[in-house]
Amino acid sequence: ERAPQKAAIDARINKSQAAISGYAGMSYALSNFKDTFAKLQTADGFNAVSAQSYDPSAFNATVSSSATAGNHTILVNTLAQPQRGTLGPLANSGLSGNLTFTVNGGTAVTVAVGSTPAQTVSAINSTANLGVQAQLINTSADSNNPVYQIILTSTNSGSANSFTVDSTVSGASYTALNSAQDAEMVVDGLTVKRSTNTVKDVINGVTLQLSGVSTNGSSTLALTRDTSVVKQNITDLVSAFNFVNSTLDT
C-alpha cells in the first residue's frame, strides 16, 4: 500500500520539477529575446559606422553612434608633448635650498629640497597641483659613486603646461630637453591645435588618436556604414525567436 502512495508522490514531485524547469527555460528564452530585440532599438544597432585610417602610423580613430559616414582628410604636423628637462648633477647627500616652479606664467610654487636626491623627488611629487613630476636617474657608471639627475616633466602635455625652474641648490641647474607643445593637424583643410594626442571634439562622434607626424601628406579617414552589425543583430533576433518557439514546444 505504501508503494502506490510513494509512486504518486514521486510523480507529483517530478511534475512540479518539470514545471519549474520549464518556467526557468521559458524565462531565459524570453529574457534573451528581449535583450536581442533591444539591440535593434538603439542607434548603435542601426547606425553603426566603422573607421579606417589610410595612414595608421600618423593617426587612428574610434567612432560612436553619433558619427556619420563620409571621408575626411587629415594631416598631422606635430604631436602634443609635455615639457621635459633635467636638474643636476646632485650629490648623494647634504642637499639644501629651494626649487621654484612656475607653470605657464602662473603663480610660483617653491619646494624645499630634501637632503638627498630621493627625498627631493619625493618633495616635488608630493606638492599638490604643482603641474610637474619628478623622476630620479643615476647617470654614473660607477655604482660606488652615484651621480644623480632629476628628470622633470610637466604633468600634462600642451604648450599651456610649459614651466620654468629657479634653483638655489648648490651646483644644480635646470637644462631643458624638450619644450611643451600642442598637437597640430589639418582636418579637411582647417588647421586645428589641441593639447593632447587624443582628440575627441573635431569630427562629430569620432575620437582621433594621433601617433606620429604625417610623412606623405594628407591621408584619408574613411567612415563607412557597417551593415554587418545590423545583419548580425537581425540574425540573433531570428535565433532568439526560434529558441522561444522551441521552448514552448517542449
Coordinates of N, CA, C and O in Angstrom, one line a residue, residues 157-245:
S157 N 50.5 67.4 -21.2 CA 51.1 67.8 -22.5 C 50.4 69.1 -22.9 O 49.4 69.6 -22.4
G158 N 51.0 69.8 -23.9 CA 50.5 71.0 -24.5 C 51.3 72.2 -24.1 O 51.9 72.3 -23.0
S159 N 51.3 73.2 -25.0 CA 52.1 74.4 -24.7 C 51.6 75.2 -23.5 O 52.4 75.9 -22.9
A160 N 50.4 75.1 -23.1 CA 49.9 75.8 -21.9 C 50.5 75.2 -20.6 O 50.3 75.8 -19.5
N161 N 51.2 74.1 -20.7 CA 51.8 73.5 -19.5 C 53.3 73.6 -19.4 O 53.9 72.8 -18.7
S162 N 53.9 74.5 -20.1 CA 55.3 74.8 -20.0 C 55.6 75.3 -18.6 O 54.8 75.9 -18.0
F163 N 56.8 75.1 -18.2 CA 57.2 75.6 -16.8 C 58.7 76.1 -16.8 O 59.5 75.8 -17.7
T164 N 59.0 76.9 -15.8 CA 60.3 77.3 -15.5 C 60.7 76.8 -14.1 O 59.9 76.6 -13.3
V165 N 62.0 76.7 -13.9 CA 62.6 76.2 -12.6 C 63.7 77.2 -12.2 O 64.7 77.4 -13.0
D166 N 63.6 77.7 -11.0 CA 64.7 78.5 -10.4 C 65.2 77.7 -9.3 O 64.5 77.3 -8.4
S167 N 66.5 77.5 -9.3 CA 67.2 76.6 -8.3 C 68.2 77.4 -7.4 O 69.0 78.2 -8.0
T168 N 68.1 77.2 -6.1 CA 69.1 77.7 -5.2 C 69.9 76.5 -4.6 O 70.7 76.7 -3.7
V169 N 69.8 75.3 -5.2 CA 70.5 74.2 -4.8 C 71.9 74.2 -5.4 O 72.1 74.4 -6.6
S170 N 72.9 74.1 -4.5 CA 74.3 74.3 -4.9 C 74.7 73.3 -6.0 O 74.5 72.1 -5.9
G171 N 75.1 73.9 -7.1 CA 75.7 73.0 -8.2 C 74.6 72.4 -9.1 O 74.9 71.8 -10.1
A172 N 73.3 72.6 -8.8 CA 72.2 72.0 -9.6 C 71.5 73.0 -10.5 O 71.0 74.1 -10.0
S173 N 71.6 72.8 -11.7 CA 70.9 73.7 -12.7 C 69.9 73.0 -13.5 O 70.1 71.7 -13.7
Y174 N 69.0 73.7 -14.1 CA 68.0 73.0 -15.0 C 68.4 73.2 -16.4 O 68.8 74.2 -16.9
T175 N 68.3 72.0 -17.1 CA 68.6 72.0 -18.6 C 67.4 71.4 -19.3 O 67.0 70.3 -19.0
A176 N 66.8 72.2 -20.2 CA 65.7 71.7 -21.0 C 66.1 70.6 -22.0 O 67.1 70.7 -22.6
L177 N 65.2 69.6 -22.0 CA 65.4 68.5 -23.0 C 64.5 68.7 -24.2 O 64.8 68.5 -25.3
N178 N 63.3 69.1 -23.9 CA 62.3 69.5 -25.0 C 61.2 70.4 -24.4 O 61.0 70.4 -23.2
S179 N 60.6 71.2 -25.2 CA 59.6 72.1 -24.8 C 58.2 71.5 -24.9 O 58.0 70.5 -25.6
A180 N 57.3 72.0 -24.2 CA 55.9 71.6 -24.3 C 55.3 72.1 -25.6 O 55.6 73.2 -26.0
Q181 N 54.5 71.3 -26.2 CA 53.9 71.7 -27.5 C 52.5 71.1 -27.7 O 52.2 70.0 -27.1
D182 N 51.7 71.7 -28.5 CA 50.4 71.2 -28.8 C 50.5 70.3 -30.0 O 51.4 70.3 -30.8
A183 N 49.5 69.5 -30.2 CA 49.3 68.7 -31.4 C 48.7 69.7 -32.4 O 47.8 70.4 -32.1
E184 N 49.2 69.6 -33.6 CA 48.7 70.4 -34.7 C 48.4 69.5 -35.9 O 49.2 68.7 -36.3
M185 N 47.2 69.7 -36.4 CA 46.8 68.9 -37.6 C 45.9 69.7 -38.5 O 45.3 70.7 -38.0
V186 N 45.8 69.3 -39.7 CA 44.9 69.9 -40.7 C 43.8 68.9 -41.0 O 44.1 67.9 -41.6
V187 N 42.6 69.3 -40.7 CA 41.4 68.4 -40.9 C 40.5 69.0 -41.9 O 40.0 70.1 -41.7
D188 N 40.4 68.4 -43.1 CA 39.6 68.9 -44.2 C 39.9 70.3 -44.5 O 39.1 71.2 -44.7
G189 N 41.3 70.6 -44.5 CA 41.8 71.9 -44.9 C 41.8 72.9 -43.8 O 42.3 74.1 -44.0
L190 N 41.3 72.6 -42.6 CA 41.3 73.5 -41.4 C 42.4 73.1 -40.4 O 42.4 72.0 -40.0
T191 N 43.2 74.1 -40.0 CA 44.3 73.8 -39.0 C 43.7 73.8 -37.6 O 42.9 74.7 -37.2
V192 N 44.0 72.8 -36.9 CA 43.4 72.6 -35.5 C 44.6 72.3 -34.6 O 45.5 71.5 -34.9
K193 N 44.5 72.9 -33.4 CA 45.5 72.6 -32.3 C 44.8 72.1 -31.1 O 43.8 72.6 -30.7
R194 N 45.4 71.1 -30.5 CA 44.9 70.5 -29.2 C 46.1 70.2 -28.3 O 47.2 70.0 -28.7
S195 N 45.8 70.2 -27.0 CA 46.9 70.0 -26.0 C 47.2 68.5 -25.8 O 48.3 68.2 -25.2
T196 N 46.4 67.6 -26.3 CA 46.7 66.2 -26.2 C 46.6 65.5 -27.6 O 46.1 66.1 -28.5
N197 N 47.1 64.3 -27.6 CA 47.1 63.5 -28.8 C 45.8 62.6 -29.0 O 45.6 61.9 -30.0
T198 N 44.9 62.7 -28.0 CA 43.6 62.1 -28.1 C 42.6 63.2 -28.3 O 42.4 64.1 -27.4
V199 N 42.1 63.3 -29.5 CA 41.2 64.4 -29.9 C 39.8 63.9 -30.1 O 39.5 63.1 -31.0
K200 N 38.9 64.5 -29.3 CA 37.5 64.0 -29.3 C 36.5 65.0 -29.9 O 35.3 64.6 -30.1
D201 N 36.9 66.2 -30.1 CA 36.0 67.3 -30.4 C 36.1 67.9 -31.8 O 35.7 69.1 -32.0
V202 N 36.8 67.3 -32.7 CA 37.0 67.9 -34.0 C 35.9 67.3 -35.0 O 35.3 68.1 -35.7
I203 N 35.8 66.0 -35.1 CA 34.9 65.4 -36.0 C 33.8 64.7 -35.1 O 34.1 64.0 -34.2
N204 N 32.5 65.1 -35.4 CA 31.5 64.6 -34.5 C 31.4 63.1 -34.5 O 31.4 62.4 -35.5
G205 N 31.4 62.6 -33.2 CA 31.3 61.1 -33.0 C 32.6 60.4 -33.2 O 32.6 59.1 -33.2
V206 N 33.7 61.1 -33.5 CA 35.0 60.4 -33.8 C 36.0 60.8 -32.8 O 36.2 62.0 -32.4
T207 N 36.8 59.9 -32.2 CA 37.9 60.1 -31.4 C 39.2 59.8 -32.2 O 39.4 58.6 -32.6
L208 N 40.0 60.8 -32.4 CA 41.3 60.6 -33.1 C 42.4 60.3 -32.1 O 42.5 61.0 -31.1
Q209 N 43.2 59.4 -32.4 CA 44.4 59.1 -31.6 C 45.6 59.3 -32.5 O 45.9 58.6 -33.4
L210 N 46.3 60.4 -32.2 CA 47.5 60.8 -33.0 C 48.7 60.1 -32.5 O 48.9 60.0 -31.3
S211 N 49.5 59.5 -33.4 CA 50.6 58.7 -33.0 C 51.9 59.0 -33.8 O 53.0 58.5 -33.4
G212 N 51.8 59.9 -34.8 CA 53.1 60.2 -35.5 C 52.8 61.4 -36.4 O 51.6 61.7 -36.7
V213 N 53.8 62.0 -36.9 CA 53.7 63.1 -37.9 C 53.5 62.5 -39.3 O 54.2 61.5 -39.7
S214 N 52.7 63.1 -40.1 CA 52.4 62.6 -41.4 C 53.6 62.8 -42.3 O 54.2 63.9 -42.3
T215 N 54.1 61.8 -42.9 CA 55.3 61.9 -43.8 C 55.0 61.9 -45.3 O 55.8 62.2 -46.1
N216 N 53.7 61.6 -45.6 CA 53.3 61.5 -47.0 C 52.2 62.4 -47.4 O 51.4 62.1 -48.2
G217 N 52.1 63.5 -46.7 CA 51.0 64.5 -46.9 C 49.7 64.0 -46.3 O 49.7 63.1 -45.4
S218 N 48.6 64.6 -46.7 CA 47.3 64.3 -46.1 C 46.9 62.9 -46.5 O 47.2 62.4 -47.5
S219 N 46.2 62.3 -45.5 CA 45.6 61.0 -45.8 C 44.1 60.9 -45.4 O 43.6 61.8 -44.7
T220 N 43.5 59.9 -45.8 CA 42.0 59.8 -45.7 C 41.7 59.0 -44.4 O 42.3 58.0 -44.1
L221 N 40.6 59.6 -43.7 CA 39.9 58.8 -42.7 C 38.6 58.5 -43.3 O 37.8 59.4 -43.5
A222 N 38.3 57.2 -43.5 CA 37.1 56.8 -44.1 C 36.1 56.3 -43.1 O 36.4 55.4 -42.3
L223 N 35.0 56.9 -43.0 CA 33.9 56.5 -42.1 C 32.8 55.8 -43.0 O 32.1 56.5 -43.7
T224 N 32.6 54.5 -42.8 CA 31.6 53.8 -43.7 C 30.6 53.1 -42.8 O 30.8 52.7 -41.7
R225 N 29.4 53.0 -43.4 CA 28.3 52.4 -42.7 C 28.6 50.9 -42.6 O 29.0 50.2 -43.6
D226 N 28.5 50.4 -41.4 CA 28.9 49.0 -41.1 C 27.6 48.2 -41.0 O 26.9 48.0 -40.0
T227 N 27.2 47.6 -42.1 CA 25.9 46.9 -42.2 C 26.0 45.5 -41.5 O 25.0 44.9 -41.2
S228 N 27.2 45.0 -41.3 CA 27.4 43.7 -40.7 C 26.8 43.7 -39.3 O 26.3 42.6 -38.8
V229 N 26.8 44.8 -38.6 CA 26.3 44.9 -37.2 C 24.8 44.6 -37.3 O 24.2 43.9 -36.5
V230 N 24.1 45.3 -38.2 CA 22.6 45.2 -38.3 C 22.3 43.7 -38.7 O 21.4 43.1 -38.2
K231 N 23.0 43.2 -39.7 CA 22.8 41.8 -40.2 C 22.9 40.9 -39.0 O 22.1 39.9 -38.8
Q232 N 24.0 41.0 -38.2 CA 24.2 40.1 -37.1 C 23.1 40.2 -36.0 O 22.6 39.2 -35.5
N233 N 22.6 41.5 -35.8 CA 21.6 41.7 -34.8 C 20.3 41.0 -35.3 O 19.5 40.5 -34.5
I234 N 20.0 41.1 -36.6 CA 18.8 40.5 -37.1 C 18.9 39.0 -37.0 O 17.9 38.3 -36.7
T235 N 20.0 38.5 -37.4 CA 20.3 37.0 -37.3 C 20.1 36.5 -35.9 O 19.5 35.5 -35.6
D236 N 20.6 37.3 -34.9 CA 20.5 37.0 -33.5 C 19.0 37.0 -33.0 O 18.6 36.2 -32.2
L237 N 18.3 38.0 -33.6 CA 16.9 38.1 -33.2 C 16.1 36.9 -33.7 O 15.2 36.3 -33.0
V238 N 16.3 36.5 -35.0 CA 15.7 35.3 -35.5 C 16.0 34.0 -34.7 O 15.1 33.2 -34.4
S239 N 17.2 33.9 -34.3 CA 17.7 32.8 -33.5 C 17.0 32.8 -32.1 O 16.5 31.7 -31.6
A240 N 16.9 34.0 -31.5 CA 16.2 34.1 -30.2 C 14.7 33.8 -30.3 O 14.1 33.1 -29.4
F241 N 14.1 34.2 -31.4 CA 12.7 33.9 -31.6 C 12.4 32.4 -31.8 O 11.5 31.8 -31.2
N242 N 13.3 31.8 -32.6 CA 13.2 30.3 -32.8 C 13.4 29.6 -31.5 O 12.8 28.5 -31.3
F243 N 14.3 30.1 -30.6 CA 14.5 29.5 -29.4 C 13.3 29.5 -28.5 O 13.0 28.6 -27.8
V244 N 12.6 30.7 -28.5 CA 11.4 30.8 -27.7 C 10.3 29.8 -28.2 O 9.7 29.1 -27.4
N245 N 10.2 29.7 -29.5 CA 9.2 28.7 -30.1 C 9.6 27.3 -29.7 O 8.7 26.5 -29.3

